[in-house]
Coordinates of C-alpha atoms in Angstrom, one line a residue:
Chain A
X1 CA -55.3 24.5 14.4
X2 CA -53.7 23.0 11.2
X3 CA -50.5 25.1 11.7
X4 CA -50.0 23.5 15.2
X5 CA -50.7 20.0 13.8
X6 CA -48.0 20.6 11.2
X7 CA -45.5 21.9 13.8
X8 CA -46.2 18.9 16.0
X9 CA -45.8 16.6 13.0
X10 CA -42.3 18.2 12.2
X11 CA -41.2 17.7 15.9
X12 CA -42.4 14.1 15.8
X13 CA -40.4 13.5 12.6
X14 CA -37.4 15.1 14.1
X15 CA -37.8 13.1 17.3
X16 CA -38.0 9.9 15.2
X17 CA -34.9 11.0 13.4
X18 CA -33.1 11.5 16.7
X19 CA -33.9 7.8 17.5
X20 CA -32.9 6.4 14.1
X21 CA -29.9 8.7 13.5
X22 CA -31.2 9.5 10.0
X23 CA -29.9 13.0 10.4
X24 CA -26.3 11.7 10.0
X25 CA -25.3 10.7 6.6
X26 CA -23.4 7.4 6.6
X27 CA -21.8 6.1 3.4
X28 CA -22.8 2.7 2.3
X29 CA -19.9 0.2 2.0
X30 CA -18.7 -0.2 -1.5
X31 CA -19.1 -3.6 -3.2
X32 CA -16.1 -5.9 -2.8
X33 CA -13.2 -5.4 -5.2
X34 CA -14.0 -1.7 -5.5
X35 CA -12.1 0.4 -3.0
X36 CA -12.6 4.2 -2.9
X37 CA -9.3 5.7 -4.1
X38 CA -9.9 8.8 -2.0
X39 CA -9.9 6.6 1.1
X40 CA -6.6 5.2 0.1
X41 CA -5.0 8.6 0.1
X42 CA -5.3 8.6 3.9
X43 CA -2.7 5.8 4.1
X44 CA 1.0 5.5 3.2
X45 CA 3.7 3.0 2.3
X46 CA 6.4 2.1 4.8
X47 CA 9.8 3.6 4.2
X48 CA 12.9 1.5 4.1
X49 CA 14.4 3.4 6.9
X50 CA 12.6 5.6 9.5
X51 CA 15.2 8.4 9.4
X52 CA 16.0 10.7 12.3
X53 CA 17.4 14.2 11.9
X54 CA 19.4 14.0 15.2
X55 CA 20.6 10.4 14.9
X56 CA 21.6 9.5 11.4
X57 CA 21.6 5.7 10.8
X58 CA 25.0 4.2 10.1
X59 CA 26.3 0.7 9.6
X60 CA 28.4 0.9 12.7
X61 CA 25.6 2.3 14.9
X62 CA 23.3 -0.5 13.7
X63 CA 25.9 -3.2 14.4
X64 CA 26.4 -1.9 18.0
X65 CA 22.7 -1.3 18.5
X66 CA 21.9 -4.9 17.4
X67 CA 24.3 -6.2 20.1
X68 CA 22.8 -3.9 22.8
X69 CA 19.3 -4.9 21.8
X70 CA 20.1 -8.5 22.7
X71 CA 22.4 -7.6 25.6
X72 CA 21.1 -9.1 28.9
X73 CA 23.9 -7.6 30.9
X74 CA 22.1 -4.3 30.6
X75 CA 19.8 -5.6 33.2
X76 CA 20.4 -6.0 37.0
X77 CA 19.8 -9.8 36.9
X78 CA 21.5 -10.1 33.6
X79 CA 18.4 -12.1 32.4
X80 CA 16.6 -9.4 30.6
X81 CA 17.3 -7.5 27.3
X82 CA 15.2 -5.4 25.0
X83 CA 14.4 -8.6 23.2
X84 CA 12.9 -10.2 26.2
X85 CA 9.7 -8.1 25.9
X86 CA 10.0 -6.9 22.4
X87 CA 10.9 -10.2 20.7
X88 CA 12.2 -9.7 17.2
X89 CA 11.2 -13.2 16.1
X90 CA 7.7 -12.7 17.5
X91 CA 6.6 -9.5 15.7
X92 CA 8.3 -7.4 18.3
X93 CA 6.2 -8.4 21.3
X94 CA 6.0 -11.1 24.0
X95 CA 2.3 -11.9 23.8
X96 CA 1.7 -11.0 27.4
X97 CA -0.8 -8.5 28.8
X98 CA 2.0 -6.8 30.6
X99 CA 5.6 -8.0 30.7
X100 CA 7.6 -9.6 33.5
X101 CA 10.6 -7.5 34.5
X102 CA 13.2 -7.9 37.2
X103 CA 12.4 -10.9 39.5
X104 CA 9.1 -11.4 37.7
X105 CA 7.7 -7.9 38.6
X106 CA 4.9 -6.9 36.3
X107 CA 4.6 -3.5 34.6
X108 CA 1.2 -1.9 34.2
X109 CA 1.1 -1.4 30.5
X110 CA 1.3 -3.7 27.5
X111 CA 4.6 -3.8 25.7
X112 CA 4.1 -2.3 22.2
X113 CA 5.8 -3.8 19.2
X114 CA 9.2 -2.4 18.3
X115 CA 8.5 -3.0 14.6
X116 CA 7.8 0.2 12.7
X117 CA 7.7 2.0 16.0
X118 CA 10.5 4.4 15.1
X119 CA 8.2 6.1 12.6
X120 CA 5.6 7.0 15.2
X121 CA 5.2 10.5 16.4
X122 CA 6.0 9.7 20.1
X123 CA 6.8 6.6 22.1
X124 CA 5.1 4.8 25.1
X125 CA 1.4 4.6 25.6
X126 CA 1.5 8.1 27.2
X127 CA 3.8 9.6 24.7
X128 CA 6.4 10.6 27.3
X129 CA 9.3 9.9 24.9
X130 CA 9.8 11.9 21.7
X131 CA 11.8 9.2 19.9
X132 CA 13.0 5.6 20.0
X133 CA 16.3 6.9 21.3
X134 CA 14.5 8.5 24.2
X135 CA 12.4 5.4 24.8
X136 CA 15.4 3.0 24.9
X137 CA 16.7 4.7 28.1
X138 CA 13.5 4.1 30.1
X139 CA 13.3 0.3 30.6
X140 CA 17.0 0.0 31.4
X141 CA 16.7 1.9 34.7
X142 CA 13.1 1.1 35.5
X143 CA 12.9 -1.0 38.7
X144 CA 10.1 -3.2 37.4
X145 CA 11.9 -3.8 34.0
X146 CA 15.6 -4.1 33.6
X147 CA 16.2 -2.5 37.0
X148 CA 19.7 -1.1 36.5
X149 CA 20.3 1.0 39.6
X150 CA 22.0 3.9 37.8
X151 CA 23.2 5.0 34.3
X152 CA 26.8 4.9 35.7
X153 CA 26.4 1.1 36.4
X154 CA 25.3 0.6 32.8
X155 CA 28.4 2.4 31.6
X156 CA 30.6 0.4 33.9
X157 CA 29.2 -2.8 32.5
X158 CA 29.8 -1.7 28.9
X159 CA 33.3 -0.3 29.6
X160 CA 34.4 -3.6 31.2
X161 CA 34.3 -5.2 27.7
X162 CA 36.9 -4.0 25.2
X163 CA 34.8 -5.2 22.3
X164 CA 32.0 -2.9 23.3
X165 CA 34.4 0.0 23.8
X166 CA 35.7 -0.6 20.3
X167 CA 32.2 -0.8 18.8
X168 CA 31.3 2.5 20.5
X169 CA 34.4 4.1 19.1
X170 CA 33.5 2.9 15.6
X171 CA 29.9 4.1 15.9
X172 CA 30.7 7.5 17.4
X173 CA 34.1 8.3 15.9
X174 CA 34.0 12.0 16.5
X175 CA 33.7 11.6 20.3
X176 CA 36.6 11.3 22.7
X177 CA 34.4 9.5 25.2
X178 CA 31.9 7.5 23.1
X179 CA 30.7 5.1 25.8
X180 CA 27.8 7.1 27.2
X181 CA 24.2 6.3 28.2
X182 CA 23.0 8.6 25.4
X183 CA 25.1 6.8 22.8
X184 CA 23.9 3.5 24.0
X185 CA 20.3 4.7 23.3
X186 CA 21.3 6.2 20.0
X187 CA 22.8 2.9 18.8
X188 CA 19.7 1.0 19.8
X189 CA 17.6 3.6 18.2
X190 CA 19.6 3.4 14.9
X191 CA 19.1 -0.4 14.9
X192 CA 15.4 0.1 15.4
X193 CA 15.1 2.6 12.6
X194 CA 15.4 -0.2 10.1
X195 CA 12.9 -2.5 11.8
X196 CA 10.2 -2.2 9.1
X197 CA 7.7 -4.9 8.0
X198 CA 6.4 -4.2 4.5
X199 CA 3.1 -6.0 4.0
X200 CA 0.6 -6.9 1.3
X201 CA -1.2 -3.7 2.2
X202 CA 1.9 -1.7 1.1
X203 CA 1.9 -3.6 -2.2
X204 CA -1.8 -2.8 -2.7
X205 CA -1.1 0.9 -2.0
X206 CA 1.6 0.8 -4.6
X207 CA -1.0 -0.4 -7.2
X208 CA -0.9 -4.2 -7.0
X209 CA -4.7 -4.9 -7.1
X210 CA -4.0 -8.6 -6.5
X211 CA -2.2 -8.0 -3.2
X212 CA -5.5 -8.0 -1.3
X213 CA -8.3 -10.6 -1.6
X214 CA -11.8 -9.5 -2.3
X215 CA -12.7 -10.3 1.3
X216 CA -9.9 -8.0 2.5
X217 CA -10.9 -5.2 0.1
X218 CA -14.5 -5.5 1.4
X219 CA -13.1 -5.4 4.9
X220 CA -11.3 -2.1 4.1
X221 CA -14.5 -0.6 2.9
X222 CA -16.2 -1.7 6.1
X223 CA -13.3 -0.1 8.1
X224 CA -13.8 3.2 6.3
X225 CA -17.6 3.0 6.6
X226 CA -17.3 2.5 10.4
X227 CA -15.0 5.5 10.6
X228 CA -11.9 3.7 12.0
X229 CA -9.6 5.8 9.8
X230 CA -10.5 8.8 11.9
X231 CA -7.7 7.7 14.2
X232 CA -6.0 4.7 12.6
X233 CA -4.7 6.1 9.4
X234 CA -1.5 7.3 7.8
X235 CA 1.6 5.3 7.1
X236 CA 1.4 3.4 10.4
X237 CA -2.4 3.1 10.5
X238 CA -2.2 4.8 13.9
X239 CA 0.9 5.8 15.9
X240 CA 0.4 9.4 14.9
X241 CA -2.0 11.0 17.4
X242 CA -3.2 11.0 20.9
X243 CA -6.9 10.3 21.5
X244 CA -9.2 9.9 24.5
X245 CA -10.1 6.3 25.3
X246 CA -13.8 6.4 25.8
X247 CA -14.3 9.2 23.3
X248 CA -18.0 8.8 22.9
X249 CA -18.9 6.3 25.6
X250 CA -17.0 6.6 28.9
X251 CA -14.3 4.0 29.4
X252 CA -15.2 1.9 32.5
X253 CA -11.6 1.3 33.7
X254 CA -10.1 4.5 34.8
X255 CA -7.2 3.1 36.9
X256 CA -4.8 4.3 34.2
X257 CA -5.5 7.8 33.1
X258 CA -2.8 7.8 30.5
X259 CA -1.3 11.1 29.4
X260 CA -2.7 13.0 32.3
X261 CA 0.0 11.4 34.4
X262 CA 2.6 13.1 32.2
X263 CA 1.1 16.5 31.5
X264 CA -0.9 16.8 34.8
X265 CA -3.7 18.3 32.8
X266 CA -7.3 17.3 33.3
X267 CA -7.9 17.7 29.6
X268 CA -5.6 14.7 29.0
X269 CA -7.4 12.4 31.3
X270 CA -7.8 8.9 29.6
X271 CA -5.8 10.3 26.6
X272 CA -3.4 7.7 25.2
X273 CA -1.2 7.4 22.1
X274 CA -3.2 5.7 19.4
X275 CA -1.4 2.5 18.5
X276 CA -0.4 1.4 15.0
X277 CA -2.4 -1.4 13.6
X278 CA 0.5 -2.8 11.5
X279 CA 1.0 -6.4 12.5
X280 CA -2.0 -6.1 14.8
X281 CA -3.1 -9.6 14.1
X282 CA 0.2 -10.8 15.7
X283 CA 0.5 -8.5 18.6
X284 CA -2.3 -9.6 21.0
X285 CA -3.3 -8.9 23.6
X286 CA -4.7 -5.4 23.1
X287 CA -5.1 -2.0 24.6
X288 CA -2.8 -0.2 27.0
X289 CA -3.3 -2.8 29.7
X290 CA -3.4 -5.8 27.4
X291 CA -6.7 -6.8 28.8
X292 CA -8.4 -7.6 25.5
X293 CA -7.4 -11.0 24.1
X294 CA -8.9 -11.1 20.6
X295 CA -8.8 -8.8 17.7
X296 CA -12.6 -9.2 17.2
X297 CA -13.2 -7.9 20.7
X298 CA -10.8 -5.1 20.2
X299 CA -12.5 -4.0 17.1
X300 CA -16.1 -4.1 18.4
X301 CA -15.1 -2.4 21.7
X302 CA -13.3 0.4 19.8
X303 CA -16.4 0.9 17.6
X304 CA -18.6 1.0 20.7
X305 CA -16.6 3.4 22.9
X306 CA -14.8 5.5 20.3
X307 CA -17.4 5.8 17.5
X308 CA -20.6 5.1 19.4
X309 CA -21.5 2.3 16.9
X310 CA -22.5 -1.2 17.3
X311 CA -20.9 -3.4 14.6
X312 CA -22.5 -6.6 13.5
X313 CA -20.4 -9.8 13.7
X314 CA -20.2 -9.8 10.0
X315 CA -18.8 -6.2 10.0
X316 CA -16.2 -7.1 12.7
X317 CA -15.1 -10.2 10.8
X318 CA -14.7 -8.1 7.6
X319 CA -12.6 -5.5 9.3
X320 CA -10.4 -8.1 11.0
X321 CA -9.9 -9.7 7.5
X322 CA -8.4 -6.4 6.3
X323 CA -6.4 -5.9 9.5
X324 CA -4.7 -9.2 8.8
X325 CA -3.4 -7.8 5.5
X326 CA -1.3 -5.4 7.6
X327 CA 0.9 -8.3 8.8
X328 CA 4.3 -7.7 7.3
X329 CA 7.5 -9.5 6.6
X330 CA 10.1 -9.8 9.4
X331 CA 13.6 -8.9 8.2
X332 CA 15.1 -12.3 9.3
X333 CA 18.7 -11.6 8.4
X334 CA 18.7 -8.2 9.9
X335 CA 17.5 -9.4 13.3
X336 CA 19.8 -12.4 13.6
X337 CA 21.2 -12.4 17.2
X338 CA 24.9 -11.4 16.9
X339 CA 27.8 -12.8 18.9
X340 CA 28.0 -10.7 22.0
X341 CA 31.2 -9.5 23.6
X342 CA 32.6 -11.7 26.4
X343 CA 32.5 -10.6 30.0
X344 CA 35.8 -9.9 31.7
X345 CA 36.9 -9.9 35.3
X346 CA 35.8 -6.3 35.5
X347 CA 32.2 -7.0 34.4
X348 CA 29.8 -6.7 37.3
X349 CA 28.1 -10.0 38.3
X350 CA 24.3 -10.6 38.0
X351 CA 22.3 -9.2 40.9
X352 CA 19.1 -11.0 41.7
X353 CA 18.2 -9.0 44.8
X354 CA 14.9 -7.2 44.8
Chain B
X1 CA -65.9 10.3 10.1
X2 CA -64.6 13.3 12.0
X3 CA -62.9 12.6 15.4
X4 CA -65.2 13.2 18.4
X5 CA -64.2 16.4 20.2
X6 CA -63.5 14.6 23.5
X7 CA -60.8 12.4 21.8
X8 CA -59.3 15.5 20.1
X9 CA -59.0 17.1 23.5
X10 CA -57.4 14.1 25.1
X11 CA -55.0 13.8 22.2
X12 CA -54.0 17.4 22.5
X13 CA -53.4 17.2 26.3
X14 CA -51.4 14.0 25.9
X15 CA -49.3 15.6 23.2
X16 CA -48.6 18.5 25.4
X17 CA -47.8 16.3 28.4
X18 CA -45.4 14.3 26.2
X19 CA -43.7 17.5 25.0
X20 CA -43.4 18.8 28.6
X21 CA -42.1 15.4 29.9
X22 CA -39.4 15.1 27.4
X23 CA -38.0 18.5 28.4
X24 CA -36.8 16.8 31.5
X25 CA -34.4 14.6 29.5
X26 CA -31.7 17.2 29.2
X27 CA -28.5 16.4 27.2
X28 CA -25.2 17.8 28.2
X29 CA -24.4 21.2 26.7
X30 CA -20.9 21.9 27.9
X31 CA -18.0 23.9 26.4
X32 CA -14.8 22.4 27.9
X33 CA -12.1 25.0 28.4
X34 CA -10.0 25.9 25.4
X35 CA -6.2 26.1 25.7
X36 CA -5.2 28.7 23.1
X37 CA -1.9 26.9 22.4
X38 CA -3.8 23.7 21.6
X39 CA -6.1 25.0 18.8
X40 CA -5.9 24.4 15.1
X41 CA -4.8 28.0 14.5
X42 CA -2.0 27.8 17.0
X43 CA -0.7 24.3 16.1
X44 CA -1.2 23.9 12.3
X45 CA -0.8 27.6 11.5
X46 CA -3.2 27.3 8.6
X47 CA -3.8 29.5 5.6
X48 CA -5.9 32.4 6.9
X49 CA -8.7 31.7 4.3
X50 CA -8.9 28.1 5.4
X51 CA -9.0 29.2 9.1
X52 CA -11.8 31.7 8.2
X53 CA -14.0 29.0 6.6
X54 CA -13.4 26.7 9.6
X55 CA -14.4 29.4 12.0
X56 CA -17.7 30.3 10.3
X57 CA -18.8 26.9 9.1
X58 CA -17.4 24.2 11.5
X59 CA -16.8 25.7 14.9
X60 CA -20.2 24.9 16.5
X61 CA -19.8 21.1 16.3
X62 CA -16.1 20.7 15.8
X63 CA -14.7 22.7 18.7
X64 CA -15.2 23.6 22.3
X65 CA -16.4 27.0 21.2
X66 CA -19.9 26.0 20.5
X67 CA -22.6 28.6 20.4
X68 CA -25.7 26.9 21.8
X69 CA -28.8 28.4 20.1
X70 CA -32.2 28.9 21.9
X71 CA -33.7 25.8 20.3
X72 CA -31.0 23.6 21.7
X73 CA -32.8 24.0 25.0
X74 CA -36.0 22.4 23.7
X75 CA -36.4 18.6 23.4
X76 CA -36.3 16.7 21.1
X77 CA -34.2 19.2 19.1
X78 CA -31.9 19.5 22.0
X79 CA -31.0 15.8 21.8
X80 CA -30.2 16.1 18.1
X81 CA -28.0 19.2 18.6
X82 CA -26.1 17.7 21.6
X83 CA -25.6 14.5 19.7
X84 CA -24.3 16.3 16.6
X85 CA -21.9 18.3 18.8
X86 CA -20.7 15.2 20.7
X87 CA -20.1 13.3 17.5
X88 CA -18.6 16.3 15.8
X89 CA -16.1 16.8 18.5
X90 CA -15.2 13.1 18.6
X91 CA -14.4 13.0 14.9
X92 CA -12.7 16.3 14.5
X93 CA -11.9 18.9 17.2
X94 CA -10.3 22.1 16.3
X95 CA -9.8 22.9 20.0
X96 CA -7.6 19.9 20.6
X97 CA -5.3 20.1 17.6
X98 CA -2.3 19.5 19.9
X99 CA -3.2 15.8 20.1
X100 CA -2.3 15.3 16.4
X101 CA 1.0 14.7 14.7
X102 CA 1.7 16.8 11.6
X103 CA 0.8 13.8 9.5
X104 CA -2.5 13.3 11.2
X105 CA -3.2 17.1 11.1
X106 CA -3.1 17.0 7.3
X107 CA -5.0 13.7 7.0
X108 CA -7.9 15.1 9.2
X109 CA -8.1 18.1 6.9
X110 CA -8.0 15.9 3.8
X111 CA -11.0 14.1 5.2
X112 CA -12.7 17.4 6.0
X113 CA -12.0 18.5 2.4
X114 CA -13.7 15.2 1.2
X115 CA -16.8 15.9 3.3
X116 CA -17.0 19.5 2.3
X117 CA -16.6 18.8 -1.4
X118 CA -19.3 16.1 -1.3
X119 CA -21.6 18.6 0.5
X120 CA -21.9 16.1 3.4
X121 CA -20.6 18.8 5.7
X122 CA -21.9 21.1 7.2
X123 CA -25.0 18.9 7.5
X124 CA -28.2 20.1 5.7
X125 CA -30.1 20.7 9.0
X126 CA -27.2 22.9 10.3
X127 CA -27.1 24.9 7.1
X128 CA -30.8 25.5 7.3
X129 CA -30.5 27.2 10.6
X130 CA -27.0 28.7 9.9
X131 CA -27.0 30.2 6.4
X132 CA -23.6 31.8 7.1
X133 CA -22.1 28.3 7.4
X134 CA -22.8 27.4 3.8
X135 CA -19.6 26.5 1.9
X136 CA -20.1 27.3 -1.8
X137 CA -18.1 25.8 -4.7
X138 CA -15.5 28.6 -4.6
X139 CA -15.0 28.1 -0.9
X140 CA -14.7 24.4 -1.4
X141 CA -11.8 25.0 -3.8
X142 CA -10.1 27.4 -1.4
X143 CA -10.5 24.9 1.4
X144 CA -9.2 21.9 -0.5
X145 CA -6.3 23.8 -2.1
X146 CA -5.2 25.1 1.2
X147 CA -5.3 21.6 2.7
X148 CA -3.2 20.3 -0.2
X149 CA -0.6 23.0 0.6
X150 CA -0.4 21.9 4.2
X151 CA 3.1 20.5 5.1

């Protein structure tokens, strides 16, 4: 009889454990001003240039890329440039849930920031582009974005302006026919590869203990304690893996199934590129559809659906305090809008038809 | 004062009824399909000794290749086991290594090294039932050294 009582007792304890989760060891947050050095090893400092093996960054490419980035004549209406949705003086975003393209048409996904993006492992929320050079081609011919009817039209626009032809020759001196859609994308990519925003977080990683306040250090400890670094880690605090949205708790809105649309694999249903949290405080609204307005909501929703945890308001505020330290410096001189080449008689006119 | 035998009887029946009732709360025990090209072995091409430790000590909770033991059919243990597997797969999944960049691949393993070194992983209750999953000090060193050498 006693043996059975003991067995029942053990099961009862285990059942209680299941309820309270005591079987899982959770580290207690460190006191403020003390940050676990092992946790810091999971992060990295921004480089000065996000280099590419296939598109070396040169002065001439950057100069051309900067012009093309601001060039509205790369759009059908001649009203939209890369800068329209990825505003360089606004942390690389337009602050909209989804952006307005040609004749006010809306896209279905939030425009990610261009800053530091070149260092990510893939581009777009569904990772369909391998690099910023690949990405740059997409919006130009997308009917709800810049809506150019064909690559040949883009080339015609560029070739109509001798200053552009010259700039392409300088940027791609080895090529007999340098004005190509590919080279347009390469120049824009090269320009983007220097769009880095070093922050106080980087200085802290380099050893400057004073770069973060005690509140921010406590926030970092809370971030690690919650487990956020499982996905948002590395040099870009994200931007380096795919993950399922609704990892632990199913995501209620399945209208956009993310990467499944690209790979056609059921295993990739609701899988998206994990965004970088650098400058996150300045790049609202949040998530792939831009439906979450505040950082506090983004953090507590992430914890609930990705980690299966309910964070207290205090914990959320602490984490947000640390996230603010990821806001970096915009390279003001580098992003100055240049003088753009003048249109000629050959330059196609704006087309505001649907 | 000893319990009257009638109360003892009721208590025993109630306990039995409770145990039977909770068997109807069945957690999910699924092994999603594994794409061989998406695994840790195929993508990260790890040191064979590291791969061997992962296989024997981590697979049940951290992959789609879970071996569900007999006691994972019986509540409340079944809830604990299913929860461990769900959480394990969410935090680290050796069957979906294709989702990670090379940077993240190494960072995940660095975290795994931290957990293994601190004896936080595998969890004590898992080691109790799976003695072959114990990671001794030498194996910890092998594990963490191999992680350090990852590209």
